[in-house]
Amino acid sequence: MEVTDIVKKAARTFETPFLIIDLDIIEENYRKLAAAIPDCKIFYAIKANSHPRILERLRDLGSNFDVASIGEIKKLMNLGVTADRMIFANPIKREKDIAEAYDLGVYLFAADSTMELDKIAENAPGSQVVIRVAVENTHSDWPLSRKFGVDLLVAVDLIAYAQKLRLTPVGVSFHVGSQNYDPHSWSNAIERVAKIFYWAERNFGIHLRVLDIGGGIPIKHVKPIPTVEEIGEIVLQSISEHLYGVRNLQIFAEPGRSMVGNSGILVSKVLLRCQRGSEEWVYIDAGVFHGLMETIENFRYEIEVDGKESEQKIPFVLAGPTCDSVDKIYDDALLSYNITLDDIVYFINAGAYTVEYGTNFNGIPSPKVYFLQDLL
Ligand SMILES: *Cc1c(COP(=O)(O)O)cnc(C)c1O
């Protein structure tokens, strides 16, 4: 999303910090992915941004949803999304959440351990399960593969174990890591997990039919990214190479960031500029606890200073407003040399994983959310 006149006007009207979202961009993202991988069942990973207006728009488009807790399930149900449109994809669930989800009608769960399968069999008997496999996460900004997923051989054992527990193992899932820049991460992952389909059939007579390609599709920040069309083409190509023999194959995707990231701009304001030793610091009213949590791992946003876009840029230490030293955004943010008190600072394409992490730390409220559609 670009800093348009409407965004600039909002920046002068509303108290900062806030996130401004264009719902039409989210709709476009959904449609583009649906076209890039036809017949793919899209489960929006709502932890990226679970604002009800976003969920309603995706609900009306026919999206399904990837949920991680009973809180997310209930939030969706209150918006009229039925349980059969959800996958409980977090491989680490509370037992009572599993039981409650099952009572509400959720029948599709992910797991990557025997204990989790035991918990599902006990609390959601007979449910469908997908087994999460660890795949290469090297070209992503947020690797996930050490915390989640198992090796191929373990995955096949878990599939057999699930069947023994009278669950219904339907397929495998993976995640190439969030904000992954290399489309071949998906084809490499598909080539790997394809073996599981054949082994499960041959060794245990279990027919798997779900290939869940997870999330990880990137949005534009400071580095070039592949388009969703390019990723889709590579996914389809590798499916036709490695899974051509699988009857009734159903592709699932769990996009989070790529559904909402480019739909929003985080708008903040300068609270202080000062010299600390040899460094120049700029403090703004958004920060690690207020919308910019992802910057703790040096996740890079494109930043613009309102009205000073064409000024010469020099490096500053950029920090948030709270009394915690973790609340430092970048050591080397390039900002207009004459940035000063009350200047408006935009973080471009900040619709994902920003307000969802908002805290009330130091009594400073989480950034509010406004929608472009309400301001037109
Ligand atoms: C967070 C998450 C996603 C979404 O990942 P993105 O990189 O935001 O697209 C998908 N699947 C699972 C299981 C997740 O935990």
mmCIF file of C-alpha atoms and ligand atoms in Angstrom:
data_model
loop_
_atom_site.group_PDB
_atom_site.id
_atom_site.type_symbol
_atom_site.label_atom_id
_atom_site.label_comp_id
_atom_site.label_asym_id
_atom_site.label_seq_id
_atom_site.Cartn_x
_atom_site.Cartn_y
_atom_site.Cartn_z
ATOM 1 C CA MET A 1 0.000 0.000 0.000
ATOM 2 C CA GLU A 2 1.266 3.445 -0.832
ATOM 3 C CA VAL A 3 1.221 6.626 1.215
ATOM 4 C CA THR A 4 -1.642 8.336 -0.597
ATOM 5 C CA ASP A 5 -3.287 11.661 0.206
ATOM 6 C CA ILE A 6 -5.943 9.825 2.221
ATOM 7 C CA VAL A 7 -3.245 8.215 4.361
ATOM 8 C CA LYS A 8 -1.533 11.577 4.837
ATOM 9 C CA LYS A 9 -4.811 13.167 5.823
ATOM 10 C CA ALA A 10 -5.505 10.381 8.312
ATOM 11 C CA ALA A 11 -2.020 10.904 9.770
ATOM 12 C CA ARG A 12 -2.948 14.521 10.514
ATOM 13 C CA THR A 13 -6.415 13.659 11.826
ATOM 14 C CA PHE A 14 -6.000 10.629 14.089
ATOM 15 C CA GLU A 15 -3.866 10.170 17.141
ATOM 16 C CA THR A 16 -0.776 8.096 16.396
ATOM 17 C CA PRO A 17 0.317 5.350 16.347
ATOM 18 C CA PHE A 18 -2.251 3.567 14.190
ATOM 19 C CA LEU A 19 -2.480 1.087 11.388
ATOM 20 C CA ILE A 20 -4.453 1.990 8.294
ATOM 21 C CA ILE A 21 -5.724 -0.935 6.232
ATOM 22 C CA ASP A 22 -7.148 -1.175 2.718
ATOM 23 C CA LEU A 23 -9.554 -4.148 2.706
ATOM 24 C CA ASP A 24 -9.649 -4.202 -1.096
ATOM 25 C CA ILE A 25 -5.961 -5.113 -1.185
ATOM 26 C CA ILE A 26 -6.697 -8.107 1.048
ATOM 27 C CA GLU A 27 -9.431 -9.206 -1.326
ATOM 28 C CA GLU A 28 -7.034 -8.839 -4.250
ATOM 29 C CA ASN A 29 -4.399 -10.921 -2.414
ATOM 30 C CA TYR A 30 -6.936 -13.667 -1.812
ATOM 31 C CA ARG A 31 -8.094 -13.693 -5.431
ATOM 32 C CA LYS A 32 -4.539 -13.706 -6.772
ATOM 33 C CA LEU A 33 -3.538 -16.711 -4.684
ATOM 34 C CA ALA A 34 -6.745 -18.548 -5.609
ATOM 35 C CA ALA A 35 -5.966 -17.935 -9.285
ATOM 36 C CA ALA A 36 -2.265 -18.814 -8.967
ATOM 37 C CA ILE A 37 -3.021 -22.230 -7.446
ATOM 38 C CA PRO A 38 -6.441 -23.238 -8.796
ATOM 39 C CA ASP A 39 -8.425 -25.659 -6.600
ATOM 40 C CA CYS A 40 -6.238 -24.784 -3.643
ATOM 41 C CA LYS A 41 -8.142 -24.582 -0.377
ATOM 42 C CA ILE A 42 -6.982 -21.370 1.301
ATOM 43 C CA PHE A 43 -6.817 -21.255 5.110
ATOM 44 C CA TYR A 44 -5.965 -17.701 6.207
ATOM 45 C CA ALA A 45 -3.611 -17.906 9.232
ATOM 46 C CA ILE A 46 -5.459 -15.404 11.368
ATOM 47 C CA LYS A 47 -2.586 -14.758 13.751
ATOM 48 C CA ALA A 48 -1.162 -12.398 11.091
ATOM 49 C CA ASN A 49 -4.030 -9.988 11.688
ATOM 50 C CA SER A 50 -7.314 -11.105 13.198
ATOM 51 C CA HIS A 51 -9.239 -7.840 13.036
ATOM 52 C CA PRO A 52 -12.939 -8.750 12.616
ATOM 53 C CA ARG A 53 -13.293 -6.575 9.508
ATOM 54 C CA ILE A 54 -10.515 -8.557 7.819
ATOM 55 C CA LEU A 55 -11.997 -11.875 8.878
ATOM 56 C CA GLU A 56 -15.432 -10.815 7.610
ATOM 57 C CA ARG A 57 -14.067 -9.821 4.216
ATOM 58 C CA LEU A 58 -12.252 -13.162 3.852
ATOM 59 C CA ARG A 59 -15.279 -15.055 5.191
ATOM 60 C CA ASP A 60 -17.422 -13.492 2.457
ATOM 61 C CA LEU A 61 -14.859 -14.455 -0.175
ATOM 62 C CA GLY A 62 -15.178 -18.093 0.896
ATOM 63 C CA SER A 63 -11.841 -18.386 2.657
ATOM 64 C CA ASN A 64 -11.085 -21.053 5.209
ATOM 65 C CA PHE A 65 -9.065 -20.306 8.323
ATOM 66 C CA ASP A 66 -5.938 -21.583 10.085
ATOM 67 C CA VAL A 67 -6.376 -21.268 13.845
ATOM 68 C CA ALA A 68 -4.040 -21.838 16.786
ATOM 69 C CA SER A 69 -6.267 -21.641 19.853
ATOM 70 C CA ILE A 70 -9.835 -21.829 21.093
ATOM 71 C CA GLY A 71 -9.803 -18.034 21.279
ATOM 72 C CA GLU A 72 -9.269 -17.806 17.533
ATOM 73 C CA ILE A 73 -11.915 -20.462 16.876
ATOM 74 C CA LYS A 74 -14.541 -18.613 18.927
ATOM 75 C CA LYS A 75 -13.666 -15.304 17.362
ATOM 76 C CA LEU A 76 -14.387 -16.785 13.929
ATOM 77 C CA MET A 77 -17.560 -18.557 15.053
ATOM 78 C CA ASN A 78 -18.886 -15.277 16.462
ATOM 79 C CA LEU A 79 -18.454 -13.894 12.940
ATOM 80 C CA GLY A 80 -20.465 -16.746 11.469
ATOM 81 C CA VAL A 81 -17.602 -18.901 10.208
ATOM 82 C CA THR A 82 -18.475 -22.556 10.686
ATOM 83 C CA ALA A 83 -16.022 -25.017 12.243
ATOM 84 C CA ASP A 84 -15.734 -27.039 9.040
ATOM 85 C CA ARG A 85 -13.848 -24.075 7.520
ATOM 86 C CA MET A 86 -11.037 -24.285 10.062
ATOM 87 C CA ILE A 87 -7.821 -26.199 10.509
ATOM 88 C CA PHE A 88 -6.439 -26.312 14.043
ATOM 89 C CA ALA A 89 -2.899 -26.119 12.706
ATOM 90 C CA ASN A 90 -0.870 -25.373 15.808
ATOM 91 C CA PRO A 91 0.999 -28.622 16.613
ATOM 92 C CA ILE A 92 1.084 -27.651 20.312
ATOM 93 C CA LYS A 93 -2.467 -27.455 21.637
ATOM 94 C CA ARG A 94 -4.062 -27.424 25.072
ATOM 95 C CA GLU A 95 -6.023 -30.607 25.637
ATOM 96 C CA LYS A 96 -9.086 -28.674 26.669
ATOM 97 C CA ASP A 97 -8.848 -26.555 23.519
ATOM 98 C CA ILE A 98 -8.804 -29.743 21.428
ATOM 99 C CA ALA A 99 -11.882 -31.072 23.234
ATOM 100 C CA GLU A 100 -13.742 -27.791 22.939
ATOM 101 C CA ALA A 101 -12.826 -27.387 19.276
ATOM 102 C CA TYR A 102 -14.086 -30.899 18.603
ATOM 103 C CA ASP A 103 -17.370 -30.149 20.395
ATOM 104 C CA LEU A 104 -17.730 -27.058 18.227
ATOM 105 C CA GLY A 105 -17.252 -29.150 15.090
ATOM 106 C CA VAL A 106 -13.581 -28.724 14.178
ATOM 107 C CA TYR A 107 -12.433 -32.028 12.703
ATOM 108 C CA LEU A 108 -9.089 -31.138 11.130
ATOM 109 C CA PHE A 109 -5.939 -30.955 13.270
ATOM 110 C CA ALA A 110 -2.173 -30.779 12.742
ATOM 111 C CA ALA A 111 0.373 -32.683 14.804
ATOM 112 C CA ASP A 112 4.083 -33.447 14.773
ATOM 113 C CA SER A 113 4.546 -35.783 17.752
ATOM 114 C CA THR A 114 3.109 -38.963 19.234
ATOM 115 C CA MET A 115 2.003 -37.134 22.363
ATOM 116 C CA GLU A 116 0.028 -34.608 20.360
ATOM 117 C CA LEU A 117 -1.629 -37.448 18.422
ATOM 118 C CA ASP A 118 -2.504 -39.109 21.743
ATOM 119 C CA LYS A 119 -4.088 -35.856 22.903
ATOM 120 C CA ILE A 120 -6.088 -35.526 19.677
ATOM 121 C CA ALA A 121 -7.220 -39.175 19.740
ATOM 122 C CA GLU A 122 -8.355 -38.769 23.343
ATOM 123 C CA ASN A 123 -10.137 -35.429 22.951
ATOM 124 C CA ALA A 124 -11.200 -35.416 19.311
ATOM 125 C CA PRO A 125 -11.636 -39.103 18.423
ATOM 126 C CA GLY A 126 -11.702 -40.016 14.759
ATOM 127 C CA SER A 127 -10.573 -36.573 13.590
ATOM 128 C CA GLN A 128 -8.577 -35.914 10.466
ATOM 129 C CA VAL A 129 -4.919 -35.124 11.036
ATOM 130 C CA VAL A 130 -2.132 -33.694 8.925
ATOM 131 C CA ILE A 131 1.440 -34.380 9.990
ATOM 132 C CA ARG A 132 3.805 -31.445 9.947
ATOM 133 C CA VAL A 133 7.162 -32.101 8.324
ATOM 134 C CA ALA A 134 10.282 -29.982 8.870
ATOM 135 C CA VAL A 135 11.655 -28.534 5.637
ATOM 136 C CA GLU A 136 14.468 -26.187 4.703
ATOM 137 C CA ASN A 137 13.764 -22.613 5.942
ATOM 138 C CA THR A 138 16.989 -20.976 4.795
ATOM 139 C CA HIS A 139 15.624 -18.280 2.510
ATOM 140 C CA SER A 140 13.103 -16.942 5.008
ATOM 141 C CA ASP A 141 13.263 -14.025 7.441
ATOM 142 C CA TRP A 142 11.472 -16.010 10.185
ATOM 143 C CA PRO A 143 12.615 -19.659 10.193
ATOM 144 C CA LEU A 144 10.229 -22.031 11.970
ATOM 145 C CA SER A 145 11.652 -25.440 11.212
ATOM 146 C CA ARG A 146 13.566 -26.002 14.421
ATOM 147 C CA LYS A 147 10.514 -25.473 16.591
ATOM 148 C CA PHE A 148 8.083 -27.408 14.384
ATOM 149 C CA GLY A 149 7.957 -30.456 12.185
ATOM 150 C CA VAL A 150 9.555 -33.887 11.960
ATOM 151 C CA ASP A 151 11.787 -35.759 9.514
ATOM 152 C CA LEU A 152 10.308 -37.796 6.694
ATOM 153 C CA LEU A 153 10.751 -41.168 8.374
ATOM 154 C CA VAL A 154 9.250 -39.962 11.629
ATOM 155 C CA ALA A 155 6.349 -38.471 9.676
ATOM 156 C CA VAL A 156 5.521 -41.847 8.155
ATOM 157 C CA ASP A 157 5.634 -43.447 11.604
ATOM 158 C CA LEU A 158 3.304 -40.757 12.947
ATOM 159 C CA ILE A 159 0.890 -41.397 10.095
ATOM 160 C CA ALA A 160 0.800 -45.102 10.943
ATOM 161 C CA TYR A 161 0.470 -44.249 14.636
ATOM 162 C CA ALA A 162 -2.444 -41.901 13.946
ATOM 163 C CA GLN A 163 -4.217 -44.688 12.093
ATOM 164 C CA LYS A 164 -3.601 -47.033 15.006
ATOM 165 C CA LEU A 165 -5.260 -44.463 17.279
ATOM 166 C CA ARG A 166 -8.293 -44.522 14.946
ATOM 167 C CA LEU A 167 -7.619 -41.015 13.762
ATOM 168 C CA THR A 168 -7.780 -40.305 10.036
ATOM 169 C CA PRO A 169 -4.377 -39.266 8.702
ATOM 170 C CA VAL A 170 -5.181 -37.272 5.561
ATOM 171 C CA GLY A 171 -1.873 -35.719 4.583
ATOM 172 C CA VAL A 172 1.198 -33.688 5.396
ATOM 173 C CA SER A 173 1.950 -30.036 5.967
ATOM 174 C CA PHE A 174 5.069 -27.936 5.975
ATOM 175 C CA HIS A 175 6.095 -24.312 6.356
ATOM 176 C CA VAL A 176 9.065 -22.923 4.415
ATOM 177 C CA GLY A 177 9.522 -20.134 6.993
ATOM 178 C CA SER A 178 7.787 -16.792 7.019
ATOM 179 C CA GLN A 179 8.699 -14.177 4.386
ATOM 180 C CA ASN A 180 10.545 -16.677 2.194
ATOM 181 C CA TYR A 181 12.212 -15.110 -0.845
ATOM 182 C CA ASP A 182 12.988 -18.263 -2.837
ATOM 183 C CA PRO A 183 10.155 -19.998 -4.733
ATOM 184 C CA HIS A 184 12.276 -23.140 -4.911
ATOM 185 C CA SER A 185 11.853 -23.518 -1.172
ATOM 186 C CA TRP A 186 8.326 -24.755 -1.989
ATOM 187 C CA SER A 187 9.370 -27.115 -4.779
ATOM 188 C CA ASN A 188 12.210 -28.549 -2.674
ATOM 189 C CA ALA A 189 9.760 -29.107 0.176
ATOM 190 C CA ILE A 190 7.195 -30.752 -2.123
ATOM 191 C CA GLU A 191 9.822 -33.044 -3.594
ATOM 192 C CA ARG A 192 10.792 -34.119 -0.064
ATOM 193 C CA VAL A 193 7.335 -34.703 1.373
ATOM 194 C CA ALA A 194 6.129 -36.500 -1.784
ATOM 195 C CA LYS A 195 8.015 -39.576 -0.599
ATOM 196 C CA ILE A 196 5.734 -39.758 2.432
ATOM 197 C CA PHE A 197 2.672 -40.183 0.216
ATOM 198 C CA TYR A 198 4.227 -43.208 -1.493
ATOM 199 C CA TRP A 199 5.672 -44.775 1.662
ATOM 200 C CA ALA A 200 2.386 -44.442 3.552
ATOM 201 C CA GLU A 201 0.531 -46.134 0.706
ATOM 202 C CA ARG A 202 3.083 -48.880 0.149
ATOM 203 C CA ASN A 203 4.001 -49.684 3.770
ATOM 204 C CA PHE A 204 0.690 -49.138 5.520
ATOM 205 C CA GLY A 205 -1.931 -48.979 2.798
ATOM 206 C CA ILE A 206 -2.800 -45.456 3.915
ATOM 207 C CA HIS A 207 -3.927 -43.149 1.126
ATOM 208 C CA LEU A 208 -2.907 -39.578 1.841
ATOM 209 C CA ARG A 209 -4.544 -36.868 -0.245
ATOM 210 C CA VAL A 210 -3.794 -33.523 1.426
ATOM 211 C CA LEU A 211 -0.682 -31.520 0.618
ATOM 212 C CA ASP A 212 -0.618 -28.482 2.891
ATOM 213 C CA ILE A 213 1.997 -26.027 1.615
ATOM 214 C CA GLY A 214 1.688 -23.762 4.676
ATOM 215 C CA GLY A 215 2.478 -20.054 4.555
ATOM 216 C CA GLY A 216 5.675 -18.156 3.881
ATOM 217 C CA ILE A 217 4.718 -16.209 0.737
ATOM 218 C CA PRO A 218 6.617 -12.899 1.031
ATOM 219 C CA ILE A 219 5.458 -9.317 0.708
ATOM 220 C CA LYS A 220 7.452 -6.356 -0.572
ATOM 221 C CA HIS A 221 9.757 -4.680 1.915
ATOM 222 C CA VAL A 222 13.351 -3.778 1.093
ATOM 223 C CA LYS A 223 14.394 -6.827 -0.953
ATOM 224 C CA PRO A 224 12.964 -8.038 -4.278
ATOM 225 C CA ILE A 225 10.324 -10.772 -3.973
ATOM 226 C CA PRO A 226 8.877 -13.381 -6.324
ATOM 227 C CA THR A 227 5.234 -12.859 -7.291
ATOM 228 C CA VAL A 228 2.514 -15.174 -6.034
ATOM 229 C CA GLU A 229 2.044 -16.230 -9.660
ATOM 230 C CA GLU A 230 5.672 -17.358 -9.868
ATOM 231 C CA ILE A 231 5.373 -19.270 -6.607
ATOM 232 C CA GLY A 232 2.096 -20.841 -7.772
ATOM 233 C CA GLU A 233 3.632 -21.966 -11.030
ATOM 234 C CA ILE A 234 6.568 -23.616 -9.291
ATOM 235 C CA VAL A 235 4.246 -25.298 -6.768
ATOM 236 C CA LEU A 236 2.019 -26.698 -9.529
ATOM 237 C CA GLN A 237 5.007 -27.776 -11.580
ATOM 238 C CA SER A 238 6.569 -29.691 -8.713
ATOM 239 C CA ILE A 239 3.249 -31.289 -7.776
ATOM 240 C CA SER A 240 2.864 -32.558 -11.317
ATOM 241 C CA GLU A 241 6.414 -33.930 -11.202
ATOM 242 C CA HIS A 242 6.389 -35.537 -7.780
ATOM 243 C CA LEU A 243 2.777 -36.252 -6.853
ATOM 244 C CA TYR A 244 1.224 -37.154 -10.216
ATOM 245 C CA GLY A 245 0.242 -40.608 -8.950
ATOM 246 C CA VAL A 246 -1.789 -39.381 -5.986
ATOM 247 C CA ARG A 247 -5.538 -39.807 -6.450
ATOM 248 C CA ASN A 248 -7.803 -36.867 -5.520
ATOM 249 C CA LEU A 249 -4.948 -34.709 -4.333
ATOM 250 C CA GLN A 250 -6.188 -31.671 -2.412
ATOM 251 C CA ILE A 251 -3.825 -28.704 -1.958
ATOM 252 C CA PHE A 252 -4.136 -26.596 1.181
ATOM 253 C CA ALA A 253 -2.358 -23.290 1.750
ATOM 254 C CA GLU A 254 -2.120 -21.339 4.997
ATOM 255 C CA PRO A 255 -1.111 -17.801 4.011
ATOM 256 C CA GLY A 256 -0.827 -15.253 6.798
ATOM 257 C CA ARG A 257 1.569 -12.467 5.925
ATOM 258 C CA SER A 258 0.828 -12.501 2.191
ATOM 259 C CA MET A 259 -2.926 -11.965 2.730
ATOM 260 C CA VAL A 260 -2.581 -8.800 4.808
ATOM 261 C CA GLY A 261 1.008 -7.508 4.886
ATOM 262 C CA ASN A 262 0.800 -5.146 1.922
ATOM 263 C CA SER A 263 -2.675 -3.897 2.901
ATOM 264 C CA GLY A 264 -1.521 -1.646 5.728
ATOM 265 C CA ILE A 265 0.676 1.241 6.785
ATOM 266 C CA LEU A 266 1.712 1.838 10.384
ATOM 267 C CA VAL A 267 1.625 5.558 11.095
ATOM 268 C CA SER A 268 3.734 6.921 13.943
ATOM 269 C CA LYS A 269 5.143 10.197 15.144
ATOM 270 C CA VAL A 270 8.530 11.428 16.421
ATOM 271 C CA LEU A 271 8.583 12.016 20.203
ATOM 272 C CA LEU A 272 12.255 12.903 20.597
ATOM 273 C CA ARG A 273 15.484 13.356 18.680
ATOM 274 C CA CYS A 274 18.721 13.521 20.640
ATOM 275 C CA GLN A 275 22.426 12.773 20.714
ATOM 276 C CA ARG A 276 23.692 9.838 22.836
ATOM 277 C CA GLY A 277 27.482 9.711 22.719
ATOM 278 C CA SER A 278 28.396 9.390 19.075
ATOM 279 C CA GLU A 279 24.906 8.228 18.070
ATOM 280 C CA GLU A 280 21.850 10.174 17.023
ATOM 281 C CA TRP A 281 18.646 8.664 18.352
ATOM 282 C CA VAL A 282 15.086 9.146 17.178
ATOM 283 C CA TYR A 283 12.237 7.952 19.410
ATOM 284 C CA ILE A 284 8.797 7.403 17.957
ATOM 285 C CA ASP A 285 5.419 6.469 19.463
ATOM 286 C CA ALA A 286 5.341 3.004 17.853
ATOM 287 C CA GLY A 287 7.850 0.378 18.899
ATOM 288 C CA VAL A 288 8.623 -3.239 19.626
ATOM 289 C CA PHE A 289 5.701 -3.433 22.083
ATOM 290 C CA HIS A 290 3.456 -1.278 19.908
ATOM 291 C CA GLY A 291 3.264 -2.695 16.421
ATOM 292 C CA LEU A 292 6.889 -3.340 15.490
ATOM 293 C CA MET A 293 7.634 -6.585 17.305
ATOM 294 C CA GLU A 294 9.126 -8.197 14.209
ATOM 295 C CA THR A 295 11.981 -5.689 14.177
ATOM 296 C CA ILE A 296 13.591 -7.410 17.205
ATOM 297 C CA GLU A 297 15.063 -9.857 14.673
ATOM 298 C CA ASN A 298 16.000 -6.947 12.414
ATOM 299 C CA PHE A 299 12.995 -7.488 10.127
ATOM 300 C CA ARG A 300 13.243 -4.577 7.698
ATOM 301 C CA TYR A 301 10.382 -2.259 6.806
ATOM 302 C CA GLU A 302 10.510 0.493 4.243
ATOM 303 C CA ILE A 303 10.222 3.771 6.168
ATOM 304 C CA GLU A 304 9.113 7.212 4.957
ATOM 305 C CA VAL A 305 9.139 10.515 6.797
ATOM 306 C CA ASP A 306 6.134 12.600 5.804
ATOM 307 C CA GLY A 307 7.023 15.631 3.688
ATOM 308 C CA LYS A 308 10.742 14.810 3.817
ATOM 309 C CA GLU A 309 10.792 11.910 1.363
ATOM 310 C CA SER A 310 13.321 13.524 -0.953
ATOM 311 C CA GLU A 311 15.685 14.847 1.721
ATOM 312 C CA GLN A 312 19.123 13.316 2.170
ATOM 313 C CA LYS A 313 19.070 10.292 4.477
ATOM 314 C CA ILE A 314 21.491 9.548 7.293
ATOM 315 C CA PRO A 315 21.630 6.698 9.847
ATOM 316 C CA PHE A 316 19.857 6.991 13.196
ATOM 317 C CA VAL A 317 19.195 4.630 16.040
ATOM 318 C CA LEU A 318 15.410 4.339 15.920
ATOM 319 C CA ALA A 319 13.577 3.365 19.115
ATOM 320 C CA GLY A 320 10.111 3.015 20.590
ATOM 321 C CA PRO A 321 8.562 4.940 23.475
ATOM 322 C CA THR A 322 8.692 2.469 26.379
ATOM 323 C CA CYS A 323 11.184 2.231 29.244
ATOM 324 C CA ASP A 324 12.589 -1.107 28.090
ATOM 325 C CA SER A 325 15.918 -1.382 26.270
ATOM 326 C CA VAL A 326 14.471 -4.119 24.018
ATOM 327 C CA ASP A 327 12.237 -1.406 22.602
ATOM 328 C CA LYS A 328 14.744 -0.413 19.942
ATOM 329 C CA ILE A 329 13.646 -0.753 16.340
ATOM 330 C CA TYR A 330 16.864 -0.417 14.299
ATOM 331 C CA ASP A 331 20.495 0.490 15.044
ATOM 332 C CA ASP A 332 20.941 1.961 11.602
ATOM 333 C CA ALA A 333 17.666 3.332 10.216
ATOM 334 C CA LEU A 334 18.202 5.620 7.249
ATOM 335 C CA LEU A 335 15.974 8.644 7.841
ATOM 336 C CA SER A 336 15.784 12.181 6.488
ATOM 337 C CA TYR A 337 18.667 14.143 8.044
ATOM 338 C CA ASN A 338 16.338 16.898 9.338
ATOM 339 C CA ILE A 339 13.771 14.612 10.981
ATOM 340 C CA THR A 340 12.397 16.272 14.092
ATOM 341 C CA LEU A 341 9.666 16.422 16.760
ATOM 342 C CA ASP A 342 6.145 15.565 15.537
ATOM 343 C CA ASP A 343 7.291 14.388 12.111
ATOM 344 C CA ILE A 344 5.102 11.562 10.864
ATOM 345 C CA VAL A 345 6.902 8.287 10.159
ATOM 346 C CA TYR A 346 5.286 5.626 7.941
ATOM 347 C CA PHE A 347 6.124 1.926 8.046
ATOM 348 C CA ILE A 348 5.063 0.612 4.658
ATOM 349 C CA ASN A 349 3.349 -2.769 4.192
ATOM 350 C CA ALA A 350 2.876 -3.319 7.900
ATOM 351 C CA GLY A 351 -0.507 -5.083 7.829
ATOM 352 C CA ALA A 352 0.802 -8.428 9.144
ATOM 353 C CA TYR A 353 2.185 -9.307 12.570
ATOM 354 C CA THR A 354 2.035 -5.736 13.835
ATOM 355 C CA VAL A 355 -1.125 -4.821 15.766
ATOM 356 C CA GLU A 356 -1.693 -8.512 16.469
ATOM 357 C CA TYR A 357 1.305 -8.309 18.805
ATOM 358 C CA GLY A 358 0.194 -5.019 20.345
ATOM 359 C CA THR A 359 0.643 -4.808 24.099
ATOM 360 C CA ASN A 360 -0.396 -2.323 26.735
ATOM 361 C CA PHE A 361 3.136 -2.173 28.129
ATOM 362 C CA ASN A 362 3.916 0.973 30.122
ATOM 363 C CA GLY A 363 0.229 1.851 29.915
ATOM 364 C CA ILE A 364 0.656 2.764 26.265
ATOM 365 C CA PRO A 365 -2.256 1.334 24.252
ATOM 366 C CA SER A 366 -1.746 -0.864 21.210
ATOM 367 C CA PRO A 367 -2.013 0.994 17.866
ATOM 368 C CA LYS A 368 -5.615 1.465 16.713
ATOM 369 C CA VAL A 369 -6.771 0.202 13.337
ATOM 370 C CA TYR A 370 -8.550 2.295 10.717
ATOM 371 C CA PHE A 371 -9.855 1.219 7.336
ATOM 372 C CA LEU A 372 -9.352 3.182 4.161
ATOM 373 C CA GLN A 373 -12.884 2.193 3.120
ATOM 374 C CA ASP A 374 -14.300 4.250 6.013
ATOM 375 C CA LEU A 375 -12.357 7.367 5.045
ATOM 376 C CA LEU A 376 -13.271 7.637 1.376
HETATM 377 C C1 LIG B 1 1.893 -18.602 11.074
HETATM 378 C C2 LIG B 1 1.529 -19.778 10.314
HETATM 379 C C3 LIG B 1 1.202 -19.663 8.972
HETATM 380 C C4 LIG B 1 1.284 -18.353 8.207
HETATM 381 O O1 LIG B 1 2.588 -18.081 7.814
HETATM 382 P P1 LIG B 1 2.938 -16.786 6.934
HETATM 383 O O2 LIG B 1 4.410 -16.880 6.780
HETATM 384 O O3 LIG B 1 2.491 -15.607 7.682
HETATM 385 O O4 LIG B 1 2.226 -16.921 5.634
HETATM 386 C C5 LIG B 1 0.802 -20.801 8.307
HETATM 387 N N1 LIG B 1 0.720 -21.990 8.934
HETATM 388 C C6 LIG B 1 1.030 -22.138 10.233
HETATM 389 C C7 LIG B 1 0.891 -23.463 10.865
HETATM 390 C C8 LIG B 1 1.443 -21.046 10.955
HETATM 391 O O5 LIG B 1 1.765 -21.210 12.245
#
